[in-house]
Amino acid sequence: MGSGLLRNGLVYLLIIVAIAALIFSVFSGSRQSPDIDISQVAADIKGGKVGTITVQGDNLTVEYNDPSLEPRLSRKETGITIFEALDSLGVTAAHLRNIEFEVGSPGAWGDWANLLITIVPLILFGALLFFMVRQAQGTNNQALSFGKSRARVFTGDKPTITFDDVAGADEAKEELAEVVEFLREPEKFISLGARIPKGVLMVGPPGCGKTLMAKAVSGEAGVPFFSISGSEFVEMFVGVGASRVRDLFDQAKRNSPCIVFVDEIDAVGRHRGAGLGGSHDEREQTLNQILVEMDGFDTDTNVIVMAATNRPDILDPALLRPGRFDRRVVLDRPDWNGREKILEVHVRGKPLASDVNLEKIAKGTIGFVGADIENLVNEAAILAARRNKKAISMTEFQEAVEKVMMGPERKSRVIAEREKEVIAYHEAGHALVARMTPGTDPVQKVSIVARGMAGGYTLLLPEDDRTLISKSRFLGRLAVFLGGRVAEEIIFDDITTGASNDLEQVTRTARAMVTQYGMSNKLGPVTFGEKEELVFLGKEIGEQRNYSEEVAQAIDEEVQSLVDQAYRHAYTVITHHRDKLVAIAERLKEEETIDSEEFEAFFADLPPKQKLILAPQPVAA
């Protein structure tokens, strides 16, 4: 972009200089035009009016005897002397006897100026024409290179990323170590007749390190790395994507052994036959060319295609068959041990305070992926720098966790005293039900400081990672969600819009328990409804009913029953422990934030949680 601006600026400068030269030549020419003709000079000589004639080349300066007359300019013919010119006009020697002739120095600068005035505009117009031709050629070259691959090439001479920079994915490393070994020593496999997988598809949620893992494979193998996004293949012109695919694989074959990495391959790899335009769709032509090119590799062609996607369910089956992407590497969300190793990678080179406990941070960031952890460490470093600290302490890490999860604090927000009291009791209700309901996650922090879009928040952190959620834990979550709404109703005998998000989560969770997880005693272990999605959009657009209206009514009744059951439990807990609710809310109004130790001190006189049993209980009047 900078070179284009410089080139355009030079062209404009040439145009301005050419115009200035033309104007200068016009005005300079007008100043050199003679005042009187040579014949008039001869007539004045004959009349005895002329006193001195200065000759400078072909230019004549005529000075008169009469002081009141100013000198006049004239010009003689080129190639003859002044005397020959006057003699041809009838001026005799007698007429010239009283006239003084002076010869001036040759006008070298004037001649050069005239020469430059004549040549410079030609040169400038020639340069302008040259730049215009070059510009036209550049446009033609762009048109000719429209179908060329736009892949970015990284050489493997100086790897910046290796397997040491990727943590929390040990199984994926083991799978990809074979790819690295094949690229380093292909003869070891070829001699045994083994064939390395031509394509490796990395699957996982966004931010799990799929692209980083591909770069690490390239760095470990020390081979060229061609990186391109799936969306860079497709243009509005039909056939351009297929042409770019052909050019990409031609470059890869010329630079083998190498790695071709296609990020977000689902942009061109979705199911065929379901897009707009049918089989003539540009995206489908690009996908067809990818399939052909991957089949065209020979056994001795050391080119490995790696791709990444977080939507493997919408990829075309032809991409996933053996011979193409026949190896699938899953990068899932890391457990706490993996998160701790990822933290160790991202805190390299950063000064840490002595109170920083990476294991505690890892256990408190359940659900975080690699990108979240990188953002967490960066936010902690920014907070420490903002406070003029020399090292990052545990306080910054804890605040960074909350900032990443819920957004930045909004301490400057002005809240009315009545609204502050409602928020305090709302959050105290959530926390109280969570503490008194066995099977729920421990309360880590309660705050009425606005963060993100929330007016306050109750932070519950699981004690360990889990992949399975029981029915009793789901019921406990429903009760905790409703705790804020119930607290408002009991204390103020009124309800507000503060529980709108809680009610959405309650309804969504209860419906999922009935329709997806088979946790309804009445309907049994059956799932209801089938998701519909447009493949070319890759997005769910609705749910197809595979059940009758009677079953739909039964589903609604079961959802309502689960919500009512959780509501009664929350109502009972808050009613029986109203003194705890008031104490927590009053402390929140004073200090705005309560940590886990201070919160647990309110329940020192109560036994620990028991097994969760939510039986229908009468609602107190």
Coordinates of C-alpha atoms in Angstrom, one line a residue:
M1 CA 0.0 0.0 0.0
G2 CA 2.9 2.4 0.9
S3 CA 4.7 1.7 -2.4
G4 CA 1.4 2.4 -4.4
L5 CA 1.0 5.7 -2.6
L6 CA 4.6 6.6 -3.4
R7 CA 4.2 5.7 -7.0
N8 CA 1.0 7.7 -7.4
G9 CA 2.6 10.7 -5.7
L10 CA 5.5 10.6 -8.1
V11 CA 3.2 10.6 -11.1
Y12 CA 1.3 13.6 -9.7
L13 CA 4.6 15.4 -9.1
L14 CA 5.7 14.8 -12.7
I15 CA 2.4 16.2 -14.0
I16 CA 2.8 19.3 -11.9
V17 CA 6.4 19.9 -13.0
A18 CA 5.4 19.4 -16.7
I19 CA 2.7 22.0 -16.4
A20 CA 5.0 24.4 -14.7
A21 CA 7.7 23.9 -17.4
L22 CA 5.1 24.6 -20.1
I23 CA 3.9 27.8 -18.4
F24 CA 7.5 28.8 -17.9
S25 CA 8.4 28.2 -21.6
V26 CA 5.4 30.2 -22.7
F27 CA 6.1 33.2 -20.5
S28 CA 9.9 33.1 -21.2
G29 CA 9.2 33.1 -24.9
S30 CA 7.0 36.1 -24.6
R31 CA 9.7 38.0 -22.8
Q32 CA 12.4 37.3 -25.5
S33 CA 10.2 38.6 -28.4
P34 CA 11.8 41.8 -30.1
D35 CA 10.4 45.3 -29.5
I36 CA 11.1 46.5 -33.0
D37 CA 11.9 45.0 -36.4
I38 CA 15.5 45.1 -37.9
S39 CA 14.1 47.3 -40.7
Q40 CA 13.0 49.9 -38.2
V41 CA 16.5 49.8 -36.7
A42 CA 17.9 50.5 -40.1
A43 CA 15.5 53.4 -40.6
D44 CA 16.5 54.9 -37.3
I45 CA 20.2 54.6 -38.2
K46 CA 19.6 56.4 -41.4
G47 CA 17.8 59.1 -39.5
G48 CA 20.8 59.6 -37.0
K49 CA 18.8 58.6 -34.0
V50 CA 20.8 55.5 -32.9
G51 CA 23.9 56.0 -30.6
T52 CA 24.9 52.5 -29.6
I53 CA 24.1 48.9 -30.7
T54 CA 25.0 46.0 -28.5
V55 CA 25.2 42.6 -30.3
Q56 CA 24.7 39.4 -28.3
G57 CA 24.3 36.5 -30.6
D58 CA 21.3 37.3 -32.8
N59 CA 19.8 39.7 -30.2
L60 CA 20.3 43.4 -30.6
T61 CA 20.0 46.1 -28.0
V62 CA 19.5 49.5 -29.6
E63 CA 20.2 52.7 -27.5
Y64 CA 19.1 56.1 -28.9
N65 CA 20.8 59.5 -28.7
D66 CA 17.7 61.0 -27.2
P67 CA 17.9 60.2 -23.4
S68 CA 14.2 60.3 -23.2
L69 CA 13.9 57.2 -25.4
E70 CA 14.4 53.8 -23.7
P71 CA 16.6 51.1 -25.3
R72 CA 14.8 48.8 -27.7
L73 CA 15.3 45.1 -28.4
S74 CA 15.6 43.7 -31.9
R75 CA 16.8 40.5 -33.6
K76 CA 18.8 39.8 -36.8
E77 CA 18.8 36.8 -39.0
T78 CA 20.9 33.8 -37.9
G79 CA 24.0 33.1 -40.0
I80 CA 24.9 36.7 -41.0
T81 CA 26.6 39.6 -39.2
I82 CA 25.0 42.8 -38.1
F83 CA 26.7 44.7 -40.9
E84 CA 25.6 42.3 -43.6
A85 CA 22.0 42.6 -42.3
L86 CA 22.1 46.4 -42.3
D87 CA 23.9 46.6 -45.6
S88 CA 21.1 44.6 -47.2
L89 CA 18.7 47.2 -45.9
G90 CA 20.6 50.1 -47.5
V91 CA 22.6 51.3 -44.5
T92 CA 26.0 52.6 -45.7
A93 CA 29.3 53.0 -43.9
A94 CA 28.7 56.7 -43.7
H95 CA 25.5 56.1 -41.7
L96 CA 27.5 53.9 -39.3
R97 CA 30.3 56.3 -38.7
N98 CA 28.8 57.9 -35.6
I99 CA 27.4 54.6 -34.1
E100 CA 29.2 52.7 -31.4
F101 CA 29.0 48.9 -31.7
E102 CA 29.5 46.6 -28.7
V103 CA 29.6 42.9 -28.7
G104 CA 28.3 41.1 -25.5
S105 CA 29.3 37.7 -24.2
P106 CA 27.6 34.7 -25.7
G107 CA 24.3 33.9 -24.0
A108 CA 25.3 30.4 -22.9
W109 CA 22.8 30.2 -20.1
G110 CA 20.0 31.5 -22.2
D111 CA 20.7 28.9 -24.8
W112 CA 20.8 26.2 -22.2
A113 CA 17.6 27.5 -20.7
N114 CA 15.9 27.4 -24.1
L115 CA 17.2 23.9 -24.6
L116 CA 15.9 22.8 -21.2
I117 CA 12.6 24.4 -21.8
T118 CA 12.3 22.5 -25.0
I119 CA 13.5 19.1 -23.8
V120 CA 12.3 18.9 -20.1
P121 CA 8.5 18.8 -21.0
L122 CA 9.3 16.0 -23.5
I123 CA 11.1 14.1 -20.8
L124 CA 8.4 14.6 -18.3
F125 CA 5.7 13.6 -20.7
G126 CA 7.7 10.5 -21.6
A127 CA 8.1 9.6 -18.0
L128 CA 4.4 10.1 -17.4
L129 CA 3.6 7.8 -20.4
F130 CA 6.0 5.2 -19.0
F131 CA 4.3 5.1 -15.6
M132 CA 0.9 4.9 -17.3
V133 CA 2.1 1.9 -19.3
R134 CA 3.6 0.3 -16.2
Q135 CA 0.3 0.8 -14.3
A136 CA -1.6 -0.8 -17.1
Q137 CA 0.8 -3.8 -17.1
G138 CA 0.4 -4.1 -13.3
T139 CA -3.3 -4.3 -13.7
N140 CA -2.9 -7.0 -16.4
N141 CA -0.5 -8.9 -14.1
Q142 CA -3.1 -8.8 -11.3
A143 CA -5.7 -10.1 -13.6
L144 CA -3.4 -12.9 -14.7
S145 CA -2.4 -13.8 -11.1
F146 CA -6.1 -13.8 -9.9
G147 CA -6.1 -17.5 -9.9
K148 CA -2.7 -17.9 -8.1
S149 CA -2.6 -19.2 -4.6
R150 CA -2.4 -16.7 -1.8
A151 CA -0.9 -19.1 0.7
R152 CA 1.7 -17.7 3.1
V153 CA 4.9 -19.7 3.1
F154 CA 7.0 -20.2 6.2
T155 CA 10.4 -21.8 5.9
G156 CA 11.4 -24.4 8.5
D157 CA 15.0 -23.1 8.8
K158 CA 14.3 -21.1 12.0
P159 CA 11.2 -22.6 13.7
T160 CA 9.5 -20.2 16.1
I161 CA 7.0 -22.7 17.5
T162 CA 7.7 -26.3 18.5
F163 CA 5.9 -28.9 20.6
D164 CA 7.4 -27.3 23.7
D165 CA 5.2 -24.3 23.0
V166 CA 2.0 -26.4 22.9
A167 CA 0.7 -27.8 26.2
G168 CA -2.4 -29.7 27.4
A169 CA -2.7 -31.9 24.3
D170 CA -0.4 -34.8 24.9
E171 CA -2.4 -37.3 22.9
A172 CA -2.5 -35.0 19.9
K173 CA 1.2 -34.6 20.1
E174 CA 1.7 -38.4 20.0
E175 CA -0.5 -38.6 16.9
L176 CA 1.3 -35.8 15.1
A177 CA 4.8 -37.1 16.2
E178 CA 4.5 -39.8 13.4
V179 CA 3.9 -37.0 10.9
V180 CA 7.0 -35.2 12.0
E181 CA 9.0 -38.4 11.9
F182 CA 7.8 -39.2 8.4
L183 CA 8.8 -35.7 7.2
R184 CA 12.2 -36.1 8.7
E185 CA 12.9 -39.7 7.7
P186 CA 10.5 -40.7 4.9
E187 CA 12.7 -43.7 3.9
K188 CA 12.1 -45.4 7.2
F189 CA 8.4 -45.8 6.3
I190 CA 8.7 -46.2 2.6
S191 CA 11.2 -49.1 3.0
L192 CA 8.5 -51.0 4.9
G193 CA 5.8 -50.1 2.4
A194 CA 4.0 -47.9 5.0
R195 CA 2.0 -45.0 3.8
I196 CA 1.8 -41.9 6.0
P197 CA -1.7 -40.4 6.2
K198 CA -2.1 -37.8 3.4
G199 CA -4.4 -35.7 5.4
V200 CA -4.7 -34.9 9.1
L201 CA -7.9 -33.2 10.3
M202 CA -7.6 -31.4 13.6
V203 CA -11.0 -31.1 15.4
G204 CA -11.8 -29.1 18.5
P205 CA -13.6 -26.1 20.0
P206 CA -12.4 -22.6 19.0
G207 CA -9.2 -21.6 20.8
C208 CA -7.9 -25.1 21.6
G209 CA -4.7 -24.6 19.6
K210 CA -5.4 -26.3 16.3
T211 CA -3.5 -23.7 14.3
L212 CA -0.7 -23.6 16.9
M213 CA -0.4 -27.3 16.7
A214 CA 0.0 -27.3 12.9
K215 CA 2.8 -24.7 13.2
A216 CA 4.5 -26.8 15.9
V217 CA 4.5 -29.8 13.5
S218 CA 6.1 -27.6 10.9
G219 CA 8.7 -26.3 13.3
E220 CA 9.5 -29.8 14.6
A221 CA 9.9 -31.2 11.1
G222 CA 11.9 -28.2 9.8
V223 CA 10.0 -28.1 6.4
P224 CA 8.2 -25.4 4.5
F225 CA 4.8 -24.6 5.8
F226 CA 2.0 -23.3 3.5
S227 CA -0.8 -21.7 5.4
I228 CA -4.1 -20.6 3.9
S229 CA -7.7 -20.1 5.1
G230 CA -10.5 -22.0 3.5
S231 CA -12.3 -18.7 2.7
E232 CA -9.3 -17.5 0.7
F233 CA -10.1 -20.0 -2.1
V234 CA -13.5 -18.8 -2.9
E235 CA -14.2 -15.6 -5.0
M236 CA -17.2 -14.3 -6.8
F237 CA -15.8 -15.6 -10.1
V238 CA -16.5 -19.2 -10.9
G239 CA -13.3 -21.3 -11.3
V240 CA -11.0 -19.0 -9.3
G241 CA -11.1 -21.2 -6.2
A242 CA -10.2 -24.4 -8.2
S243 CA -7.4 -22.5 -9.9
R244 CA -6.0 -21.4 -6.6
V245 CA -6.2 -25.0 -5.3
R246 CA -4.2 -26.3 -8.3
D247 CA -1.6 -23.6 -7.9
L248 CA -1.3 -24.3 -4.1
F249 CA -0.7 -28.0 -4.6
D250 CA 1.8 -27.4 -7.5
Q251 CA 3.8 -25.2 -5.2
A252 CA 3.7 -27.8 -2.5
K253 CA 4.9 -30.5 -4.8
R254 CA 7.8 -28.4 -5.9
N255 CA 8.8 -27.7 -2.3
S256 CA 8.2 -31.2 -0.9
P257 CA 8.6 -32.4 1.8
C258 CA 6.3 -29.8 3.2
I259 CA 3.0 -29.2 5.0
V260 CA -0.1 -27.6 3.6
F261 CA -2.3 -26.2 6.3
V262 CA -5.9 -25.2 5.5
D263 CA -7.5 -23.3 8.4
E264 CA -11.3 -23.4 8.8
I265 CA -11.7 -25.9 6.0
D266 CA -15.5 -26.0 6.6
A267 CA -15.7 -22.8 4.6
V268 CA -15.2 -24.9 1.4
G269 CA -15.6 -28.4 2.8
R270 CA -19.3 -28.5 3.6
H271 CA -21.7 -31.1 2.2
R272 CA -22.1 -30.8 -1.5
G273 CA -25.5 -30.6 -3.2
A274 CA -27.1 -28.4 -0.5
G275 CA -25.8 -25.0 -1.5
L276 CA -27.2 -22.2 -3.6
G277 CA -26.5 -22.9 -7.3
G278 CA -26.4 -26.7 -7.2
S279 CA -23.4 -28.4 -8.7
H280 CA -22.2 -25.2 -10.4
D281 CA -21.6 -23.5 -7.1
E282 CA -18.1 -22.0 -6.8
R283 CA -17.6 -23.5 -3.4
E284 CA -18.4 -27.0 -4.6
Q285 CA -16.0 -26.7 -7.6
T286 CA -13.3 -25.7 -5.1
L287 CA -14.1 -28.7 -2.9
N288 CA -14.0 -31.0 -5.9
Q289 CA -10.6 -29.7 -6.9
I290 CA -9.3 -30.3 -3.3
L291 CA -10.5 -33.9 -3.5
V292 CA -8.9 -34.5 -6.9
E293 CA -5.6 -32.9 -5.8
M294 CA -5.4 -35.0 -2.6
D295 CA -6.0 -38.2 -4.6
G296 CA -3.3 -37.2 -7.0
F297 CA -0.4 -37.5 -4.5
D298 CA 2.0 -40.3 -5.2
T299 CA 3.5 -42.4 -2.5
D300 CA 6.9 -40.6 -2.9
T301 CA 5.3 -37.2 -2.7
N302 CA 6.1 -36.0 0.8
V303 CA 3.3 -33.5 1.1
I304 CA 1.0 -33.7 4.1
V305 CA -2.2 -31.7 4.2
M306 CA -3.4 -30.6 7.6
A307 CA -6.7 -28.9 8.2
A308 CA -8.6 -27.5 11.2
T309 CA -12.3 -27.1 11.9
N310 CA -14.6 -26.8 14.8
R311 CA -17.5 -28.2 12.8
P312 CA -16.6 -31.7 11.6
D313 CA -20.2 -32.7 11.4
I314 CA -20.9 -30.6 8.3
L315 CA -17.9 -31.7 6.3
D316 CA -18.5 -33.6 3.1
P317 CA -18.0 -37.4 3.6
A318 CA -15.6 -37.5 0.6
L319 CA -13.1 -35.4 2.6
L320 CA -13.1 -37.8 5.5
R321 CA -12.7 -41.1 3.7
P322 CA -9.4 -43.1 3.8
G323 CA -6.9 -41.6 1.4
R324 CA -7.8 -38.0 2.1
F325 CA -8.3 -36.8 5.6
D326 CA -8.0 -40.3 7.1
R327 CA -6.5 -39.3 10.4
R328 CA -8.5 -37.2 12.9
V329 CA -6.8 -35.5 15.8
V330 CA -9.1 -34.2 18.5
L331 CA -8.0 -31.2 20.6
D332 CA -10.5 -31.0 23.4
R333 CA -10.8 -28.6 26.3
P334 CA -7.9 -29.3 28.7
D335 CA -8.4 -30.6 32.2
W336 CA -6.9 -28.8 35.2
N337 CA -3.5 -30.6 34.7
G338 CA -3.4 -29.5 31.0
R339 CA -4.5 -25.9 32.0
E340 CA -1.6 -25.8 34.5
K341 CA 0.9 -26.7 31.7
I342 CA -0.6 -24.2 29.4
L343 CA -0.2 -21.5 32.1
E344 CA 3.4 -22.5 32.5
V345 CA 3.9 -21.9 28.8
H346 CA 2.3 -18.5 28.8
V347 CA 4.0 -17.2 32.0
R348 CA 7.5 -17.7 30.5
G349 CA 9.5 -14.6 30.7
K350 CA 6.9 -12.8 32.9
P351 CA 7.8 -11.9 36.5
L352 CA 5.6 -13.7 39.0
A353 CA 5.1 -12.9 42.7
S354 CA 5.8 -15.5 45.3
D355 CA 2.1 -16.0 46.1
V356 CA 1.2 -17.1 42.6
N357 CA -0.1 -20.7 42.6
L358 CA -0.6 -21.9 39.0
E359 CA -2.3 -25.1 40.2
K360 CA -5.0 -23.1 42.0
I361 CA -5.5 -20.9 39.0
A362 CA -5.8 -24.0 36.8
K363 CA -8.4 -25.6 39.0
G364 CA -10.3 -22.3 39.1
T365 CA -10.5 -21.9 35.3
I366 CA -12.7 -24.9 34.4
G367 CA -13.9 -24.7 30.8
F368 CA -11.0 -22.5 29.7
V369 CA -9.2 -23.3 26.5
G370 CA -5.7 -22.3 25.5
A371 CA -6.8 -19.0 24.0
D372 CA -8.7 -18.1 27.2
I373 CA -5.7 -18.9 29.3
E374 CA -3.4 -16.8 27.1
N375 CA -5.9 -13.9 27.4
L376 CA -6.1 -14.5 31.2
V377 CA -2.3 -14.2 31.6
N378 CA -2.2 -11.1 29.4
E379 CA -5.0 -9.4 31.4
A380 CA -3.2 -10.2 34.6
A381 CA 0.0 -8.6 33.3
I382 CA -1.9 -5.5 32.1
L383 CA -3.5 -5.1 35.6
A384 CA -0.1 -5.4 37.3
A385 CA 1.4 -2.8 34.9
R386 CA -1.6 -0.5 35.5
R387 CA -0.9 -0.7 39.3
N388 CA 2.9 0.0 38.7
K389 CA 3.9 -3.4 40.1
K390 CA 7.1 -5.1 39.3
A391 CA 5.6 -8.6 39.4
I392 CA 2.2 -10.2 38.7
S393 CA 0.6 -11.4 41.9
M394 CA -2.3 -13.8 42.7
T395 CA -4.7 -10.9 43.1
E396 CA -4.2 -9.9 39.4
F397 CA -4.8 -13.4 38.3
Q398 CA -8.0 -13.8 40.3
E399 CA -9.3 -10.5 38.9
A400 CA -8.3 -11.5 35.4
V401 CA -10.3 -14.7 35.7
E402 CA -13.4 -12.8 36.6
K403 CA -12.8 -10.2 33.8
V404 CA -12.4 -13.0 31.2
M405 CA -15.5 -14.8 32.4
M406 CA -17.9 -11.9 33.0
G407 CA -16.3 -8.7 31.7
P408 CA -14.7 -5.6 33.3
E409 CA -15.9 -4.1 36.5
R410 CA -18.1 -1.0 36.2
K411 CA -17.4 0.8 39.5
S412 CA -18.3 4.2 38.1
R413 CA -21.9 3.1 37.6
V414 CA -24.3 5.1 39.7
I415 CA -26.9 2.8 41.5
A416 CA -29.8 4.1 43.6
E417 CA -29.8 2.9 47.2
R418 CA -33.1 1.0 46.7
E419 CA -31.8 -0.8 43.6
K420 CA -28.5 -1.6 45.4
E421 CA -30.5 -3.2 48.2
V422 CA -32.5 -5.3 45.7
I423 CA -29.3 -6.5 44.0
A424 CA -27.7 -7.4 47.3
Y425 CA -30.6 -9.6 48.4
H426 CA -30.8 -11.1 44.9
E427 CA -27.2 -12.2 44.9
A428 CA -27.5 -13.3 48.5
G429 CA -30.4 -15.5 47.5
H430 CA -28.3 -17.2 44.8
A431 CA -25.4 -17.7 47.2
L432 CA -27.6 -19.0 50.1
V433 CA -29.4 -21.6 48.0
A434 CA -26.0 -22.7 46.5
R435 CA -24.6 -23.1 50.0
M436 CA -27.6 -25.0 51.5
T437 CA -28.2 -27.3 48.5
P438 CA -26.0 -30.4 48.5
G439 CA -24.4 -31.3 45.2
T440 CA -24.0 -27.7 44.0
D441 CA -20.6 -26.0 43.3
P442 CA -19.0 -24.1 46.1
V443 CA -19.5 -20.3 46.3
Q444 CA -16.2 -18.6 45.4
K445 CA -17.3 -15.0 45.4
V446 CA -20.4 -12.8 45.8
S447 CA -20.4 -9.2 44.6
I448 CA -22.8 -6.4 43.8
V449 CA -20.3 -4.5 41.7
A450 CA -21.5 -4.4 38.1
R451 CA -19.4 -6.5 35.8
G452 CA -20.1 -6.7 32.1
M453 CA -23.9 -6.6 31.5
A454 CA -24.6 -8.0 35.0
G455 CA -25.6 -5.8 37.9
G456 CA -24.0 -8.3 40.3
Y457 CA -22.8 -11.8 40.3
T458 CA -22.4 -15.0 42.4
L459 CA -19.3 -17.0 41.3
L460 CA -19.6 -20.7 41.7
L461 CA -16.5 -22.7 40.8
P462 CA -16.5 -26.5 40.6
E463 CA -14.0 -28.4 42.7
D464 CA -12.9 -30.6 39.9
D465 CA -13.4 -31.2 36.1
R466 CA -16.4 -33.3 35.1
T467 CA -17.8 -34.5 31.9
L468 CA -21.0 -36.1 33.3
I469 CA -23.7 -34.2 35.1
S470 CA -26.3 -36.0 37.2
K471 CA -29.9 -35.2 37.5
S472 CA -29.5 -34.1 41.1
R473 CA -26.9 -31.6 40.1
F474 CA -29.2 -30.3 37.4
L475 CA -32.0 -29.9 40.0
G476 CA -29.5 -28.1 42.2
R477 CA -28.6 -25.7 39.4
L478 CA -32.3 -24.9 38.8
A479 CA -32.8 -24.1 42.5
V480 CA -29.7 -21.8 42.5
F481 CA -30.9 -20.0 39.4
L482 CA -34.2 -19.3 41.1
G483 CA -32.7 -18.2 44.4
G484 CA -32.4 -14.5 43.4
R485 CA -36.0 -14.3 42.3
V486 CA -37.3 -16.0 45.5
A487 CA -35.2 -13.7 47.7
E488 CA -36.7 -10.6 46.1
E489 CA -40.2 -12.1 46.5
I490 CA -39.7 -12.9 50.2
I491 CA -38.0 -9.7 51.3
F492 CA -39.7 -7.1 49.2
D493 CA -43.0 -8.9 48.4
D494 CA -42.3 -7.9 44.8
I495 CA -40.2 -9.0 41.8
T496 CA -38.0 -7.2 39.3
T497 CA -36.5 -7.8 35.9
G498 CA -33.2 -8.7 37.5
A499 CA -34.0 -12.5 37.2
S500 CA -34.7 -12.4 33.4
N501 CA -31.4 -14.2 32.5
D502 CA -31.9 -16.6 35.4
L503 CA -35.3 -17.6 34.1
E504 CA -34.0 -18.1 30.6
Q505 CA -31.3 -20.5 31.9
V506 CA -33.8 -22.3 34.2
T507 CA -36.2 -22.9 31.3
R508 CA -33.5 -24.0 28.9
T509 CA -31.9 -26.4 31.4
A510 CA -35.3 -27.9 32.4
R511 CA -36.3 -28.5 28.8
A512 CA -33.0 -30.0 28.0
M513 CA -33.4 -32.4 30.9
V514 CA -36.7 -33.6 29.5
T515 CA -36.1 -33.6 25.7
Q516 CA -32.4 -34.3 25.4
Y517 CA -31.2 -36.2 28.5
G518 CA -34.2 -38.4 29.3
M519 CA -34.4 -37.2 32.9
S520 CA -38.2 -37.2 33.2
N521 CA -39.9 -39.8 35.3
K522 CA -43.1 -39.5 33.4
L523 CA -41.8 -39.6 29.8
G524 CA -38.8 -41.9 30.5
P525 CA -35.5 -42.2 28.7
V526 CA -36.5 -40.8 25.4
T527 CA -35.2 -37.8 23.4
F528 CA -37.7 -35.6 21.6
G529 CA -37.1 -33.3 18.6
E530 CA -34.6 -33.3 15.7
K531 CA -32.4 -30.3 14.9
E532 CA -32.6 -28.9 11.4
E533 CA -29.8 -26.9 9.9
L534 CA -28.9 -25.4 6.5
V535 CA -25.7 -27.1 5.5
F536 CA -24.5 -24.2 3.3
L537 CA -25.0 -21.9 6.3
G538 CA -23.8 -24.3 8.9
K539 CA -26.4 -23.1 11.3
E540 CA -29.4 -24.6 13.2
I541 CA -32.6 -23.0 12.1
G542 CA -35.2 -24.9 14.0
E543 CA -36.4 -28.1 15.5
Q544 CA -38.4 -30.7 13.8
R545 CA -41.1 -32.3 15.9
N546 CA -41.1 -36.1 15.9
Y547 CA -43.8 -36.4 18.5
S548 CA -47.5 -35.7 18.9
E549 CA -49.3 -32.7 20.4
E550 CA -50.2 -34.9 23.4
V551 CA -46.5 -35.5 24.0
A552 CA -45.7 -31.8 23.5
Q553 CA -48.2 -31.0 26.2
A554 CA -46.6 -33.6 28.5
I555 CA -43.2 -32.1 27.8
D556 CA -44.4 -28.7 28.8
E557 CA -46.0 -30.1 32.0
E558 CA -42.7 -31.9 32.9
V559 CA -40.7 -28.8 32.4
Q560 CA -43.1 -26.8 34.5
S561 CA -42.9 -29.6 37.2
L562 CA -39.1 -29.4 37.4
V563 CA -39.1 -25.7 37.6
D564 CA -41.8 -25.7 40.3
Q565 CA -39.9 -28.3 42.3
A566 CA -36.7 -26.2 42.2
Y567 CA -38.7 -23.1 43.1
R568 CA -40.2 -24.8 46.2
H569 CA -36.8 -25.9 47.3
A570 CA -35.3 -22.4 47.0
Y571 CA -38.3 -20.9 48.8
T572 CA -37.9 -23.4 51.7
V573 CA -34.2 -22.8 52.0
I574 CA -34.5 -19.0 52.1
T575 CA -37.5 -19.1 54.4
H576 CA -35.7 -21.3 56.9
H577 CA -32.5 -19.3 56.8
R578 CA -33.8 -15.8 56.4
D579 CA -31.4 -14.6 59.0
K580 CA -28.4 -15.8 56.9
L581 CA -29.9 -14.1 53.9
V582 CA -30.2 -10.7 55.7
A583 CA -26.7 -11.0 57.1
I584 CA -25.2 -11.7 53.7
A585 CA -27.1 -8.9 52.0
E586 CA -26.2 -6.3 54.7
R587 CA -22.5 -7.3 54.4
L588 CA -22.8 -6.9 50.6
K589 CA -24.3 -3.4 51.0
E590 CA -21.4 -2.4 53.2
E591 CA -18.4 -4.1 51.4
E592 CA -19.9 -4.8 48.0
T593 CA -17.8 -8.1 47.7
I594 CA -17.6 -11.2 49.8
D595 CA -14.9 -13.9 49.2
S596 CA -15.3 -17.6 49.9
E597 CA -13.7 -17.6 53.3
E598 CA -15.8 -14.7 54.6
F599 CA -18.9 -16.2 53.0
E600 CA -18.4 -19.6 54.7
A601 CA -18.0 -17.9 58.1
F602 CA -21.8 -17.1 58.0
F603 CA -22.4 -20.9 58.2
A604 CA -20.0 -21.9 60.9
D605 CA -22.9 -23.2 63.1
L606 CA -24.4 -25.4 60.3
P607 CA -23.4 -28.9 59.3
P608 CA -21.9 -29.6 55.8
K609 CA -24.0 -30.4 52.8
Q610 CA -25.9 -33.7 52.6
K611 CA -27.0 -35.7 49.6
L612 CA -29.4 -33.7 47.4
I613 CA -33.0 -34.8 47.6
L614 CA -35.5 -32.3 46.2
A615 CA -38.9 -33.6 47.2
P616 CA -42.1 -31.5 46.6
Q617 CA -42.6 -29.2 49.6
P618 CA -45.4 -26.9 50.4
V619 CA -44.8 -23.2 49.7
A620 CA -45.2 -21.0 52.8
A621 CA -47.8 -18.4 52.6

